[in-house]
Tab-separated table of C-alpha atoms in Angstrom:
chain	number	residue	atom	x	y	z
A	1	UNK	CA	-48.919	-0.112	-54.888
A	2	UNK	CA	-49.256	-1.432	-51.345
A	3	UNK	CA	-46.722	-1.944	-48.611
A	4	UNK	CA	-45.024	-4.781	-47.941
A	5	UNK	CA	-45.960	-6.490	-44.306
A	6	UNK	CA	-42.820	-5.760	-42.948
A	7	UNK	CA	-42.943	-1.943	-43.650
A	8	UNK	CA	-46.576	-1.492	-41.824
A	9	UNK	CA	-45.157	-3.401	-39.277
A	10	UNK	CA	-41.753	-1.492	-39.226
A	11	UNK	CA	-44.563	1.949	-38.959
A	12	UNK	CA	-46.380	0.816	-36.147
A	13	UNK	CA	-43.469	-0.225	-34.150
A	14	UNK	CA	-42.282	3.396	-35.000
A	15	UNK	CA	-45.542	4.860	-34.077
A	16	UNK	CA	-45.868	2.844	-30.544
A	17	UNK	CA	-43.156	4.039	-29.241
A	18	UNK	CA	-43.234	7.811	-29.852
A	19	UNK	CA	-45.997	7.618	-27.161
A	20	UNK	CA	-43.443	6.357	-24.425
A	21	UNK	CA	-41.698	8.059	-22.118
A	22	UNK	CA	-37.361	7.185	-23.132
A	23	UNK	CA	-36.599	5.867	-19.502
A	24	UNK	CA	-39.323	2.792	-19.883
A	25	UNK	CA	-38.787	0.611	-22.462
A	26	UNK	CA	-41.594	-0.937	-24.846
A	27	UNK	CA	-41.126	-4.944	-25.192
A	28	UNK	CA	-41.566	-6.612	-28.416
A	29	UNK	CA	-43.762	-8.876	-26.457
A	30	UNK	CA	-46.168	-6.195	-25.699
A	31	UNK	CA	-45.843	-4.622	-29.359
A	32	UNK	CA	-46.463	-7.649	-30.766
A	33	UNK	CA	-50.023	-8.732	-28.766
A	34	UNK	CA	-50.881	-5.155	-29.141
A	35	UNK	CA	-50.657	-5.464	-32.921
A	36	UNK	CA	-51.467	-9.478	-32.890
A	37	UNK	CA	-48.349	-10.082	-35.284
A	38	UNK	CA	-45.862	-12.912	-34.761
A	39	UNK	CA	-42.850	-12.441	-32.619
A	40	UNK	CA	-40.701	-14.259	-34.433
A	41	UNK	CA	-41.217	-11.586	-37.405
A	42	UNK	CA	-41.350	-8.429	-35.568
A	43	UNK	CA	-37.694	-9.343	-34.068
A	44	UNK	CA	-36.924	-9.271	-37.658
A	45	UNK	CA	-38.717	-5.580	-37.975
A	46	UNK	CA	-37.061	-4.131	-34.784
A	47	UNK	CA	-33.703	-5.471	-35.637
A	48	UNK	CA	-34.266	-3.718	-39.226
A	49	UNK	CA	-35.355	-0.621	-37.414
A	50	UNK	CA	-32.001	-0.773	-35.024
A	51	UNK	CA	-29.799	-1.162	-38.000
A	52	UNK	CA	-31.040	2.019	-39.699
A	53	UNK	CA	-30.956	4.000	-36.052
A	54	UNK	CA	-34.346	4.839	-35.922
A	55	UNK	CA	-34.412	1.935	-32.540
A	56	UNK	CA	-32.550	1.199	-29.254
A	57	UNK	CA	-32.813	-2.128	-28.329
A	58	UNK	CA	-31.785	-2.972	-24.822
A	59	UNK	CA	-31.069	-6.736	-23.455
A	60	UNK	CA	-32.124	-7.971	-19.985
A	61	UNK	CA	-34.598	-7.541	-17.411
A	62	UNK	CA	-35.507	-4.020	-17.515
A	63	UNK	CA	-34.887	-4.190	-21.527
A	64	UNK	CA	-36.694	-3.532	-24.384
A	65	UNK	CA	-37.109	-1.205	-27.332
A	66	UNK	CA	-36.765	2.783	-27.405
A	67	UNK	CA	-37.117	5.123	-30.313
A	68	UNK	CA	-33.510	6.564	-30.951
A	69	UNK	CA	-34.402	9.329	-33.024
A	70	UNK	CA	-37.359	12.542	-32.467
A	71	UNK	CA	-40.556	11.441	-34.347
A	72	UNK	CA	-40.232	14.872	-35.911
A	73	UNK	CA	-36.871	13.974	-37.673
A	74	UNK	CA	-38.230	10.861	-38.978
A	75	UNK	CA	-40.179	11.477	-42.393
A	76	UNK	CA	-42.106	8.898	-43.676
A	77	UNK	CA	-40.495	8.537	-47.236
A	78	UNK	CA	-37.255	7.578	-45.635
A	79	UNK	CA	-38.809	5.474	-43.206
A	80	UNK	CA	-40.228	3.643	-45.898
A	81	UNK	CA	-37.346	3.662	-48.489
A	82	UNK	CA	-35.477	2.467	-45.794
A	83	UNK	CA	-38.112	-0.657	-44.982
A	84	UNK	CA	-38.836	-1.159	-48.242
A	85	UNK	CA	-36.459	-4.371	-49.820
A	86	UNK	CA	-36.825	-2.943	-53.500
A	87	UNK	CA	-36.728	0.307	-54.830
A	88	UNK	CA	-38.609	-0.457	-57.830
A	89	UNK	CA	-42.306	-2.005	-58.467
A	90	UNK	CA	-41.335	-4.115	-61.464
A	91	UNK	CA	-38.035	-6.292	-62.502
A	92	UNK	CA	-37.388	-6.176	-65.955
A	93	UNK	CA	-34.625	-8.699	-65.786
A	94	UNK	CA	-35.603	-11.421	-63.973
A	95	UNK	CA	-37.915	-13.296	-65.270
A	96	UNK	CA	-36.435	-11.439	-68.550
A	97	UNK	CA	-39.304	-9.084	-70.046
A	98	UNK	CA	-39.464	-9.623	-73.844
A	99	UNK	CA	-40.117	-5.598	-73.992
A	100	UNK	CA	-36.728	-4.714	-72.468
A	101	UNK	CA	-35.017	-1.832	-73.693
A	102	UNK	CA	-38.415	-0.475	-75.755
A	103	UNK	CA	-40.209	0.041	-72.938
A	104	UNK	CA	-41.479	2.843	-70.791
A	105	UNK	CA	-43.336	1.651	-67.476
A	106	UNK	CA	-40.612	0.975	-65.815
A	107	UNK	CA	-39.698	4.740	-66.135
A	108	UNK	CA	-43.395	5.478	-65.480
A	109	UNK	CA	-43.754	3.363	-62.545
A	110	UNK	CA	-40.144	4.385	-61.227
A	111	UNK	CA	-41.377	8.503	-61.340
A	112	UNK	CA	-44.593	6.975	-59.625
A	113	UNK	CA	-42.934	6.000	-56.915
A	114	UNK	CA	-40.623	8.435	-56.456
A	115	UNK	CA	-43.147	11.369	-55.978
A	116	UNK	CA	-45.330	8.829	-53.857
A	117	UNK	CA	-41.620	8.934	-51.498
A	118	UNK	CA	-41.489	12.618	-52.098
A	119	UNK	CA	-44.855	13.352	-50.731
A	120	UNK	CA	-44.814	10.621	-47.654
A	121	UNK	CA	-41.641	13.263	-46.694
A	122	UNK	CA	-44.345	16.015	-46.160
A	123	UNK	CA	-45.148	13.721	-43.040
A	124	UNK	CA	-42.856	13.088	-39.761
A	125	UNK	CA	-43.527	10.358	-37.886
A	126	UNK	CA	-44.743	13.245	-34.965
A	127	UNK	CA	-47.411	14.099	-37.708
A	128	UNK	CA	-48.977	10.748	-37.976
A	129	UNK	CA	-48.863	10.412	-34.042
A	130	UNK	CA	-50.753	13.224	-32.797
A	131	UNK	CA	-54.066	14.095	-31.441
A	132	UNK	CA	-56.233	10.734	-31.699
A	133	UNK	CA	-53.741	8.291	-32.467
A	134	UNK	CA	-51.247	9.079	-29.825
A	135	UNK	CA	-53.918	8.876	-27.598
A	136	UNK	CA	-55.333	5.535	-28.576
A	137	UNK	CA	-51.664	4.519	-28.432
A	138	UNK	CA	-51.192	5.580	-24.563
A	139	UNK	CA	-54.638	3.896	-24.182
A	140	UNK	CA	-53.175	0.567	-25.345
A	141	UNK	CA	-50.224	0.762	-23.294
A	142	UNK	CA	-52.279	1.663	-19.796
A	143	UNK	CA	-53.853	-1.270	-20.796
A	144	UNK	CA	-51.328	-3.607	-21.183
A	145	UNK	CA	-49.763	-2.465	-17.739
A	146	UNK	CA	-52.787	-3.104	-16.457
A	147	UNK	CA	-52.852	-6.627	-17.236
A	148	UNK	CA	-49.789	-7.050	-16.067
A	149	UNK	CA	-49.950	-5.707	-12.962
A	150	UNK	CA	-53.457	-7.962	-12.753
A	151	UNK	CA	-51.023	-10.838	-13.140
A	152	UNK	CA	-48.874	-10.489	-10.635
């Protein structure tokens, strides 16, 4: 199994902005050169990330993106049930699977991914954030204030 684009990207959006303090925002700008992913597609990730209230997004000048709920609330089996698009690694029905109905890896695969969901719940967003890569993530940011306050 591997994660769809979107859901990594949904993670490290998630991630990014555990490090930051609520009263400045994170830009998608700056998310996306950090992470060197399209802009165009993380709008598509953050707006995903608002809808399920894990994000505040904030318009205007002094805008940009917030997490809405404590990285220790946030376990990563919902976060990525909720990113996910499908629920299921195969589709029997379409294209139609001539072993339909006498079949059992769908049910295999199905329990599969449910305990892989199960055990990503063991792990909050807070636990995946600590120590090392918190830090490299406050590292990142300094950075990217730094270049641009170098700009102006």
């Amino acid at each position: 199994m591997q994660l769809t684009r979107f859901s990594d990207l949904g993670l490290r959006v998630l991630m990014y902005l555990t490090q930051h303090d609520r009263a400045l925002p994170v830009t998608i700008a700056e998310i996306a050169g950090q992470f060197q992913v399209p802009h165009n597609h993380l709008i598509k990730v953050v707006n995903r990330l608002g809808k399920l209230g894990w994000v505040t997004a904030t318009r205007g000048r002094n805008g940009g993106l917030r997490l809405a709920a404590p990285a220790q609330g946030l376990q990563l089996g919902q976060v990525l049930q909720g990113l996910e698009h499908s629920t299921e690694l195969i589709n029997c029905e379409d294209p139609p699977c001539t072993l339909r109905g006498h079949c059992l890896l769908k049910v295999a695969l199905n329990a599969g991914l449910a305990a892989f969901y199960n055990k990503m719940d063991d792990y909050t967003l807070a636990d995946v954030c600590g120590s090392r890569t918190g830090e490299a993530i406050i590292t990142l940011h300094r950075q990217f204030l730094d270049q641009q306050t170098a700009r102006h």
